[in-house]
mmCIF file of N, CA and C in Angstrom:
data_model
loop_
_atom_site.group_PDB
_atom_site.id
_atom_site.type_symbol
_atom_site.label_atom_id
_atom_site.label_comp_id
_atom_site.label_asym_id
_atom_site.label_seq_id
_atom_site.Cartn_x
_atom_site.Cartn_y
_atom_site.Cartn_z
ATOM 1 N N UNK H 1 49.517 14.673 -22.137
ATOM 2 C CA UNK H 1 49.995 14.030 -20.822
ATOM 3 C C UNK H 1 51.536 14.021 -21.031
ATOM 4 N N UNK H 2 52.110 13.539 -19.901
ATOM 5 C CA UNK H 2 53.604 13.504 -19.908
ATOM 6 C C UNK H 2 53.988 12.075 -19.960
ATOM 7 N N UNK H 3 55.040 11.714 -20.598
ATOM 8 C CA UNK H 3 55.567 10.322 -20.647
ATOM 9 C C UNK H 3 56.672 10.199 -19.596
ATOM 10 N N UNK H 4 57.183 11.115 -19.055
ATOM 11 C CA UNK H 4 58.026 11.125 -17.836
ATOM 12 C C UNK H 4 57.853 12.274 -16.983
ATOM 13 N N UNK H 5 58.011 12.141 -15.718
ATOM 14 C CA UNK H 5 57.646 13.230 -14.811
ATOM 15 C C UNK H 5 58.682 13.320 -13.711
ATOM 16 N N UNK H 6 59.882 13.068 -13.946
ATOM 17 C CA UNK H 6 60.926 13.183 -12.856
ATOM 18 C C UNK H 6 61.197 14.583 -12.531
ATOM 19 N N UNK H 7 61.844 14.900 -11.418
ATOM 20 C CA UNK H 7 62.080 16.210 -10.892
ATOM 21 C C UNK H 7 62.986 17.110 -11.826
ATOM 22 N N UNK H 8 63.689 16.554 -12.756
ATOM 23 C CA UNK H 8 64.520 17.333 -13.537
ATOM 24 C C UNK H 8 63.677 17.987 -14.772
ATOM 25 N N UNK H 9 62.380 17.630 -14.777
ATOM 26 C CA UNK H 9 61.551 18.214 -15.839
ATOM 27 C C UNK H 9 60.652 19.278 -15.319
ATOM 28 N N UNK H 10 60.971 19.835 -14.100
ATOM 29 C CA UNK H 10 60.121 20.860 -13.475
ATOM 30 C C UNK H 10 61.032 22.084 -13.068
ATOM 31 N N UNK H 11 60.531 23.231 -13.282
ATOM 32 C CA UNK H 11 61.169 24.413 -12.737
ATOM 33 C C UNK H 11 60.137 25.261 -11.940
ATOM 34 N N UNK H 12 60.638 26.103 -11.102
ATOM 35 C CA UNK H 12 59.692 26.917 -10.308
ATOM 36 C C UNK H 12 59.884 28.340 -10.690
ATOM 37 N N UNK H 13 58.807 29.030 -11.056
ATOM 38 C CA UNK H 13 58.846 30.401 -11.402
ATOM 39 C C UNK H 13 57.706 31.099 -10.805
ATOM 40 N N UNK H 14 57.745 32.483 -10.858
ATOM 41 C CA UNK H 14 56.568 33.281 -10.494
ATOM 42 C C UNK H 14 56.036 32.811 -9.091
ATOM 43 N N UNK H 15 56.694 33.089 -8.094
ATOM 44 C CA UNK H 15 56.220 32.704 -6.656
ATOM 45 C C UNK H 15 56.184 31.240 -6.510
ATOM 46 N N UNK H 16 57.145 30.492 -6.992
ATOM 47 C CA UNK H 16 57.308 29.094 -6.767
ATOM 48 C C UNK H 16 56.205 28.308 -7.482
ATOM 49 N N UNK H 17 55.650 28.794 -8.525
ATOM 50 C CA UNK H 17 54.772 27.955 -9.310
ATOM 51 C C UNK H 17 55.461 27.007 -10.149
ATOM 52 N N UNK H 18 55.090 25.694 -10.004
ATOM 53 C CA UNK H 18 55.827 24.616 -10.739
ATOM 54 C C UNK H 18 55.360 24.674 -12.209
ATOM 55 N N UNK H 19 56.415 24.540 -13.064
ATOM 56 C CA UNK H 19 56.154 24.459 -14.514
ATOM 57 C C UNK H 19 56.932 23.340 -15.133
ATOM 58 N N UNK H 20 56.225 22.487 -15.967
ATOM 59 C CA UNK H 20 56.988 21.430 -16.676
ATOM 60 C C UNK H 20 57.778 22.091 -17.814
ATOM 61 N N UNK H 21 59.024 21.635 -17.938
ATOM 62 C CA UNK H 21 59.924 22.263 -18.920
ATOM 63 C C UNK H 21 60.479 21.350 -19.909
ATOM 64 N N UNK H 22 60.116 20.143 -19.991
ATOM 65 C CA UNK H 22 60.657 19.193 -20.949
ATOM 66 C C UNK H 22 59.606 18.983 -22.049
ATOM 67 N N UNK H 23 59.712 19.749 -23.084
ATOM 68 C CA UNK H 23 58.722 19.680 -24.232
ATOM 69 C C UNK H 23 58.688 18.289 -24.794
ATOM 70 N N UNK H 24 59.857 17.572 -24.803
ATOM 71 C CA UNK H 24 59.915 16.251 -25.381
ATOM 72 C C UNK H 24 59.077 15.181 -24.634
ATOM 73 N N UNK H 25 58.716 15.555 -23.448
ATOM 74 C CA UNK H 25 57.988 14.519 -22.575
ATOM 75 C C UNK H 25 56.454 14.689 -22.747
ATOM 76 N N UNK H 26 56.044 15.769 -23.394
ATOM 77 C CA UNK H 26 54.659 16.021 -23.611
ATOM 78 C C UNK H 26 54.105 15.192 -24.868
ATOM 79 N N UNK H 27 53.170 14.345 -24.642
ATOM 80 C CA UNK H 27 52.635 13.516 -25.724
ATOM 81 C C UNK H 27 51.138 13.588 -25.713
ATOM 82 N N UNK H 28 50.504 13.175 -26.778
ATOM 83 C CA UNK H 28 49.035 13.184 -26.861
ATOM 84 C C UNK H 28 48.518 12.101 -25.929
ATOM 85 N N UNK H 29 47.320 12.562 -25.377
ATOM 86 C CA UNK H 29 46.655 11.626 -24.455
ATOM 87 C C UNK H 29 46.234 10.351 -25.145
ATOM 88 N N UNK H 30 46.015 10.314 -26.456
ATOM 89 C CA UNK H 30 45.650 9.217 -27.214
ATOM 90 C C UNK H 30 46.866 8.359 -27.558
ATOM 91 N N UNK H 31 48.060 8.765 -27.274
ATOM 92 C CA UNK H 31 49.303 8.027 -27.512
ATOM 93 C C UNK H 31 49.253 6.801 -26.529
ATOM 94 N N UNK H 32 49.796 5.728 -27.130
ATOM 95 C CA UNK H 32 49.813 4.477 -26.469
ATOM 96 C C UNK H 32 50.840 4.432 -25.273
ATOM 97 N N UNK H 33 51.692 5.412 -25.173
ATOM 98 C CA UNK H 33 52.764 5.435 -24.163
ATOM 99 C C UNK H 33 52.062 5.513 -22.760
ATOM 100 N N UNK H 34 52.797 4.966 -21.754
ATOM 101 C CA UNK H 34 52.216 4.964 -20.377
ATOM 102 C C UNK H 34 52.435 6.283 -19.817
ATOM 103 N N UNK H 35 51.437 6.805 -19.075
ATOM 104 C CA UNK H 35 51.516 8.097 -18.382
ATOM 105 C C UNK H 35 52.574 7.942 -17.318
ATOM 106 N N UNK H 36 53.206 8.987 -16.913
ATOM 107 C CA UNK H 36 54.427 8.983 -16.023
ATOM 108 C C UNK H 36 54.075 8.733 -14.518
ATOM 109 N N UNK H 37 53.134 7.932 -14.343
ATOM 110 C CA UNK H 37 52.736 7.681 -12.935
ATOM 111 C C UNK H 37 53.834 7.278 -12.062
ATOM 112 N N UNK H 38 54.584 6.385 -12.490
ATOM 113 C CA UNK H 38 55.763 5.821 -11.604
ATOM 114 C C UNK H 38 56.723 7.005 -11.280
ATOM 115 N N UNK H 39 57.034 7.869 -12.207
ATOM 116 C CA UNK H 39 57.939 8.990 -11.938
ATOM 117 C C UNK H 39 57.307 9.930 -10.880
ATOM 118 N N UNK H 40 56.060 10.280 -11.119
ATOM 119 C CA UNK H 40 55.451 11.141 -10.138
ATOM 120 C C UNK H 40 55.304 10.648 -8.730
ATOM 121 N N UNK H 41 55.002 9.248 -8.680
ATOM 122 C CA UNK H 41 54.852 8.664 -7.387
ATOM 123 C C UNK H 41 56.225 8.556 -6.666
ATOM 124 N N UNK H 42 57.242 8.144 -7.430
ATOM 125 C CA UNK H 42 58.636 7.992 -6.786
ATOM 126 C C UNK H 42 59.300 9.230 -6.473
ATOM 127 N N UNK H 43 59.072 10.326 -7.358
ATOM 128 C CA UNK H 43 59.842 11.523 -7.139
ATOM 129 C C UNK H 43 59.116 12.620 -6.386
ATOM 130 N N UNK H 44 57.698 12.509 -6.255
ATOM 131 C CA UNK H 44 56.918 13.520 -5.668
ATOM 132 C C UNK H 44 56.085 12.987 -4.546
ATOM 133 N N UNK H 45 55.156 11.977 -4.855
ATOM 134 C CA UNK H 45 54.242 11.497 -3.822
ATOM 135 C C UNK H 45 54.853 10.765 -2.682
ATOM 136 N N UNK H 46 55.685 9.863 -2.952
ATOM 137 C CA UNK H 46 56.360 9.146 -1.884
ATOM 138 C C UNK H 46 57.158 10.079 -0.923
ATOM 139 N N UNK H 47 57.956 10.945 -1.487
ATOM 140 C CA UNK H 47 58.785 11.937 -0.648
ATOM 141 C C UNK H 47 57.879 12.826 0.204
ATOM 142 N N UNK H 48 56.782 13.302 -0.445
ATOM 143 C CA UNK H 48 55.894 14.150 0.317
ATOM 144 C C UNK H 48 55.232 13.365 1.545
ATOM 145 N N UNK H 49 54.790 12.171 1.198
ATOM 146 C CA UNK H 49 54.167 11.411 2.263
ATOM 147 C C UNK H 49 55.089 10.937 3.291
ATOM 148 N N UNK H 50 56.343 10.721 2.964
ATOM 149 C CA UNK H 50 57.373 10.426 3.949
ATOM 150 C C UNK H 50 57.594 11.638 4.845
ATOM 151 N N UNK H 51 57.645 12.856 4.275
ATOM 152 C CA UNK H 51 57.733 14.004 5.160
ATOM 153 C C UNK H 51 56.516 14.272 5.999
ATOM 154 N N UNK H 52 55.374 13.948 5.466
ATOM 155 C CA UNK H 52 54.167 14.031 6.232
ATOM 156 C C UNK H 52 54.214 12.996 7.400
ATOM 157 N N UNK H 53 54.745 11.898 7.193
ATOM 158 C CA UNK H 53 54.926 10.818 8.211
ATOM 159 C C UNK H 53 55.642 11.310 9.516
ATOM 160 N N UNK H 54 56.739 12.031 9.357
ATOM 161 C CA UNK H 54 57.515 12.508 10.509
ATOM 162 C C UNK H 54 58.356 13.748 10.104
ATOM 163 N N UNK H 55 58.295 14.714 11.061
ATOM 164 C CA UNK H 55 59.101 15.931 10.806
ATOM 165 C C UNK H 55 60.592 15.622 10.653
ATOM 166 N N UNK H 56 61.043 14.661 11.341
ATOM 167 C CA UNK H 56 62.443 14.256 11.313
ATOM 168 C C UNK H 56 62.915 13.628 10.031
ATOM 169 N N UNK H 57 61.944 13.353 9.105
ATOM 170 C CA UNK H 57 62.345 12.761 7.874
ATOM 171 C C UNK H 57 62.401 13.774 6.743
ATOM 172 N N UNK H 58 62.486 15.057 7.046
ATOM 173 C CA UNK H 58 62.503 16.109 5.958
ATOM 174 C C UNK H 58 63.774 15.957 5.057
ATOM 175 N N UNK H 59 64.891 15.710 5.609
ATOM 176 C CA UNK H 59 66.065 15.563 4.714
ATOM 177 C C UNK H 59 66.011 14.374 3.944
ATOM 178 N N UNK H 60 65.551 13.250 4.534
ATOM 179 C CA UNK H 60 65.447 11.997 3.754
ATOM 180 C C UNK H 60 64.401 12.214 2.583
ATOM 181 N N UNK H 61 63.401 12.838 2.897
ATOM 182 C CA UNK H 61 62.384 13.085 1.762
ATOM 183 C C UNK H 61 62.969 13.895 0.632
ATOM 184 N N UNK H 62 63.713 14.964 1.030
ATOM 185 C CA UNK H 62 64.310 15.698 -0.141
ATOM 186 C C UNK H 62 65.246 14.936 -0.877
ATOM 187 N N UNK H 63 66.073 14.099 -0.155
ATOM 188 C CA UNK H 63 67.053 13.292 -0.962
ATOM 189 C C UNK H 63 66.358 12.290 -1.824
ATOM 190 N N UNK H 64 65.261 11.770 -1.370
ATOM 191 C CA UNK H 64 64.484 10.705 -2.179
ATOM 192 C C UNK H 64 63.762 11.363 -3.303
ATOM 193 N N UNK H 65 63.369 12.663 -3.154
ATOM 194 C CA UNK H 65 62.794 13.323 -4.323
ATOM 195 C C UNK H 65 63.726 13.585 -5.385
ATOM 196 N N UNK H 66 64.979 13.675 -5.156
ATOM 197 C CA UNK H 66 65.998 13.874 -6.144
ATOM 198 C C UNK H 66 66.513 12.526 -6.763
ATOM 199 N N UNK H 67 66.575 11.503 -5.905
ATOM 200 C CA UNK H 67 67.094 10.220 -6.418
ATOM 201 C C UNK H 67 66.144 9.091 -6.495
ATOM 202 N N UNK H 68 64.934 9.395 -6.464
ATOM 203 C CA UNK H 68 63.720 8.427 -6.605
ATOM 204 C C UNK H 68 63.557 7.530 -5.394
ATOM 205 N N UNK H 69 62.370 7.419 -4.990
ATOM 206 C CA UNK H 69 62.026 6.560 -3.805
ATOM 207 C C UNK H 69 61.314 5.389 -4.312
ATOM 208 N N UNK H 70 61.763 4.168 -3.936
ATOM 209 C CA UNK H 70 61.104 2.968 -4.379
ATOM 210 C C UNK H 70 59.927 2.665 -3.581
ATOM 211 N N UNK H 71 59.111 1.796 -4.072
ATOM 212 C CA UNK H 71 57.896 1.279 -3.220
ATOM 213 C C UNK H 71 58.316 0.659 -2.013
ATOM 214 N N UNK H 72 59.469 -0.160 -2.125
ATOM 215 C CA UNK H 72 59.997 -0.794 -0.938
ATOM 216 C C UNK H 72 60.594 0.183 0.172
ATOM 217 N N UNK H 73 61.261 1.228 -0.309
ATOM 218 C CA UNK H 73 61.796 2.259 0.632
ATOM 219 C C UNK H 73 60.571 2.966 1.282
ATOM 220 N N UNK H 74 59.628 3.285 0.525
ATOM 221 C CA UNK H 74 58.427 3.997 1.053
ATOM 222 C C UNK H 74 57.759 3.102 2.215
ATOM 223 N N UNK H 75 57.535 1.827 1.851
ATOM 224 C CA UNK H 75 56.971 0.922 2.729
ATOM 225 C C UNK H 75 57.807 0.767 4.075
ATOM 226 N N UNK H 76 59.083 0.566 3.923
ATOM 227 C CA UNK H 76 59.988 0.559 5.003
ATOM 228 C C UNK H 76 59.986 1.602 5.934
ATOM 229 N N UNK H 77 59.887 2.912 5.320
ATOM 230 C CA UNK H 77 59.919 4.079 6.172
ATOM 231 C C UNK H 77 58.549 4.368 6.786
ATOM 232 N N UNK H 78 57.433 4.212 6.056
ATOM 233 C CA UNK H 78 56.148 4.517 6.542
ATOM 234 C C UNK H 78 55.190 3.454 6.977
ATOM 235 N N UNK H 79 55.540 2.252 6.571
ATOM 236 C CA UNK H 79 54.696 0.991 6.806
ATOM 237 C C UNK H 79 53.389 1.209 6.108
ATOM 238 N N UNK H 80 53.379 1.886 4.963
ATOM 239 C CA UNK H 80 52.158 2.084 4.179
ATOM 240 C C UNK H 80 52.407 1.562 2.789
ATOM 241 N N UNK H 81 51.278 1.157 2.040
ATOM 242 C CA UNK H 81 51.349 0.809 0.701
ATOM 243 C C UNK H 81 50.342 1.602 -0.060
ATOM 244 N N UNK H 82 50.650 1.994 -1.278
ATOM 245 C CA UNK H 82 49.729 2.682 -2.159
ATOM 246 C C UNK H 82 49.288 1.858 -3.309
ATOM 247 N N UNK H 83 48.109 1.993 -3.801
ATOM 248 C CA UNK H 83 47.624 1.229 -4.839
ATOM 249 C C UNK H 83 47.178 2.179 -5.968
ATOM 250 N N UNK H 84 48.093 2.650 -6.809
ATOM 251 C CA UNK H 84 47.771 3.533 -7.938
ATOM 252 C C UNK H 84 48.150 2.734 -9.199
ATOM 253 N N UNK H 85 47.234 1.931 -9.667
ATOM 254 C CA UNK H 85 47.560 1.080 -10.826
ATOM 255 C C UNK H 85 46.380 0.905 -11.744
ATOM 256 N N UNK H 86 45.709 2.005 -12.053
ATOM 257 C CA UNK H 86 44.546 1.957 -12.911
ATOM 258 C C UNK H 86 45.078 1.839 -14.278
ATOM 259 N N UNK H 87 44.262 1.208 -15.191
ATOM 260 C CA UNK H 87 44.578 1.175 -16.628
ATOM 261 C C UNK H 87 44.398 2.521 -17.352
ATOM 262 N N UNK H 88 43.604 3.358 -16.706
ATOM 263 C CA UNK H 88 43.351 4.703 -17.386
ATOM 264 C C UNK H 88 44.144 5.776 -16.614
ATOM 265 N N UNK H 89 44.946 6.477 -17.488
ATOM 266 C CA UNK H 89 45.882 7.482 -16.976
ATOM 267 C C UNK H 89 45.079 8.518 -16.156
ATOM 268 N N UNK H 90 43.970 8.937 -16.586
ATOM 269 C CA UNK H 90 43.195 9.949 -15.866
ATOM 270 C C UNK H 90 42.761 9.536 -14.483
ATOM 271 N N UNK H 91 42.444 8.220 -14.263
ATOM 272 C CA UNK H 91 42.185 7.718 -12.956
ATOM 273 C C UNK H 91 43.355 7.809 -11.986
ATOM 274 N N UNK H 92 44.604 7.476 -12.642
ATOM 275 C CA UNK H 92 45.776 7.613 -11.792
ATOM 276 C C UNK H 92 46.075 9.073 -11.474
ATOM 277 N N UNK H 93 45.928 9.960 -12.399
ATOM 278 C CA UNK H 93 46.035 11.361 -12.092
ATOM 279 C C UNK H 93 45.226 11.896 -11.010
ATOM 280 N N UNK H 94 43.926 11.502 -11.059
ATOM 281 C CA UNK H 94 42.954 11.933 -10.101
ATOM 282 C C UNK H 94 43.335 11.364 -8.722
ATOM 283 N N UNK H 95 43.750 10.081 -8.673
ATOM 284 C CA UNK H 95 44.116 9.469 -7.359
ATOM 285 C C UNK H 95 45.284 10.101 -6.754
ATOM 286 N N UNK H 96 46.389 10.394 -7.615
ATOM 287 C CA UNK H 96 47.512 11.031 -7.135
ATOM 288 C C UNK H 96 47.195 12.492 -6.671
ATOM 289 N N UNK H 97 46.490 13.192 -7.389
ATOM 290 C CA UNK H 97 45.995 14.515 -7.014
ATOM 291 C C UNK H 97 45.303 14.552 -5.695
ATOM 292 N N UNK H 98 44.385 13.549 -5.508
ATOM 293 C CA UNK H 98 43.664 13.478 -4.214
ATOM 294 C C UNK H 98 44.644 13.211 -3.050
ATOM 295 N N UNK H 99 45.598 12.317 -3.260
ATOM 296 C CA UNK H 99 46.543 11.987 -2.174
ATOM 297 C C UNK H 99 47.395 13.165 -1.864
ATOM 298 N N UNK H 100 47.828 13.850 -2.829
ATOM 299 C CA UNK H 100 48.720 15.038 -2.573
ATOM 300 C C UNK H 100 47.883 16.226 -1.952
ATOM 301 N N UNK H 101 46.664 16.436 -2.315
ATOM 302 C CA UNK H 101 45.861 17.461 -1.710
ATOM 303 C C UNK H 101 45.476 17.215 -0.219
ATOM 304 N N UNK H 102 45.540 15.935 0.186
ATOM 305 C CA UNK H 102 45.229 15.525 1.511
ATOM 306 C C UNK H 102 46.487 15.482 2.480
ATOM 307 N N UNK H 103 47.629 15.761 1.938
ATOM 308 C CA UNK H 103 48.772 15.748 2.804
ATOM 309 C C UNK H 103 48.917 16.972 3.693
ATOM 310 N N UNK H 104 49.212 16.649 4.960
ATOM 311 C CA UNK H 104 49.307 17.855 5.924
ATOM 312 C C UNK H 104 50.602 17.668 6.714
ATOM 313 N N UNK H 105 51.383 18.687 6.581
ATOM 314 C CA UNK H 105 52.696 18.690 7.285
ATOM 315 C C UNK H 105 52.608 19.207 8.699
ATOM 316 N N UNK H 106 53.359 18.613 9.579
ATOM 317 C CA UNK H 106 53.615 19.160 10.880
ATOM 318 C C UNK H 106 54.865 19.944 10.972
ATOM 319 N N UNK H 107 54.884 20.959 11.667
ATOM 320 C CA UNK H 107 56.059 21.785 11.775
ATOM 321 C C UNK H 107 56.413 21.855 13.272
ATOM 322 N N UNK H 108 57.666 21.972 13.532
ATOM 323 C CA UNK H 108 58.024 22.149 14.961
ATOM 324 C C UNK H 108 59.026 23.350 14.999
ATOM 325 N N UNK H 109 59.011 23.997 16.121
ATOM 326 C CA UNK H 109 59.975 25.077 16.296
ATOM 327 C C UNK H 109 61.276 24.444 16.928
ATOM 328 N N UNK H 110 62.376 24.803 16.254
ATOM 329 C CA UNK H 110 63.709 24.399 16.757
ATOM 330 C C UNK H 110 64.394 25.467 17.489
ATOM 331 N N UNK H 111 65.454 25.183 18.114
ATOM 332 C CA UNK H 111 66.190 26.084 18.914
ATOM 333 C C UNK H 111 66.738 27.260 17.975
ATOM 334 N N UNK H 112 67.264 26.891 16.848
ATOM 335 C CA UNK H 112 67.882 27.940 15.950
ATOM 336 C C UNK H 112 66.722 28.853 15.518
ATOM 337 N N UNK H 113 65.595 28.348 15.105
ATOM 338 C CA UNK H 113 64.557 29.238 14.611
ATOM 339 C C UNK H 113 64.003 30.108 15.700
ATOM 340 N N UNK H 114 63.882 29.538 16.945
ATOM 341 C CA UNK H 114 63.463 30.446 18.086
ATOM 342 C C UNK H 114 64.420 31.572 18.345
ATOM 343 N N UNK H 115 65.686 31.218 18.351
ATOM 344 C CA UNK H 115 66.716 32.286 18.570
ATOM 345 C C UNK H 115 66.727 33.320 17.377
ATOM 346 N N UNK H 116 66.569 32.819 16.168
ATOM 347 C CA UNK H 116 66.510 33.763 15.044
ATOM 348 C C UNK H 116 65.212 34.653 15.128
ATOM 349 N N UNK H 117 64.063 34.128 15.391
ATOM 350 C CA UNK H 117 62.891 34.889 15.595
ATOM 351 C C UNK H 117 62.983 35.893 16.767
ATOM 352 N N UNK H 118 63.640 35.492 17.921
ATOM 353 C CA UNK H 118 63.793 36.354 19.026
ATOM 354 C C UNK H 118 64.748 37.561 18.571
ATOM 355 N N UNK H 119 65.737 37.238 17.898
ATOM 356 C CA UNK H 119 66.731 38.263 17.447
ATOM 357 C C UNK H 119 66.091 39.285 16.527
ATOM 358 N N UNK H 120 65.375 38.819 15.566
ATOM 359 C CA UNK H 120 64.647 39.606 14.680
ATOM 360 C C UNK H 120 63.618 40.512 15.352
ATOM 361 N N UNK H 121 62.866 39.912 16.301
ATOM 362 C CA UNK H 121 61.909 40.617 17.112
ATOM 363 C C UNK H 121 62.569 41.706 17.989
ATOM 364 N N UNK H 122 63.654 41.478 18.605
ATOM 365 C CA UNK H 122 64.369 42.427 19.334
ATOM 366 C C UNK H 122 64.856 43.580 18.465
ATOM 367 N N UNK H 123 65.335 43.265 17.266
ATOM 368 C CA UNK H 123 65.777 44.333 16.337
ATOM 369 C C UNK H 123 64.596 45.268 15.944
ATOM 370 N N UNK H 124 63.430 44.682 15.605
ATOM 371 C CA UNK H 124 62.289 45.380 15.370
ATOM 372 C C UNK H 124 61.852 46.308 16.545
ATOM 373 N N UNK H 125 61.865 45.756 17.726
ATOM 374 C CA UNK H 125 61.489 46.547 18.929
ATOM 375 C C UNK H 125 62.409 47.690 19.130
ATOM 376 N N UNK H 126 63.701 47.434 18.963
ATOM 377 C CA UNK H 126 64.684 48.555 19.246
ATOM 378 C C UNK H 126 64.571 49.725 18.251
ATOM 379 N N UNK H 127 64.024 49.444 17.011
ATOM 380 C CA UNK H 127 63.832 50.541 16.068
ATOM 381 C C UNK H 127 62.654 51.391 16.356
ATOM 382 N N UNK H 128 61.813 50.954 17.288
ATOM 383 C CA UNK H 128 60.581 51.746 17.582
ATOM 384 C C UNK H 128 60.899 52.912 18.409
#
């Protein structure tokens, strides 16, 4: 398991596949150290759920993933509370995984994206 799970311990390789890169944070599951639940919640889960809450919060969620989102900030933005406090690390992992797998982002078309797509489309059509 990991004893810390902040965003500086992860790199993206091979088609954006996340990989943990801090060998020093990997410890035995039998070790008495606490699983990195707080880091994963504050650096990943809260920002993802904030982005899910509203399209307009994308920049804020990126910022909070880098600088940690507190439980209070998460509640203030989304008016939601999470209860991930099991004594067993595996239960916390399963609960966090379930929450992340059920996140659904909404996307909107903006003026710039529409103009960019129209420009690309017109270039493709002109080459025919």
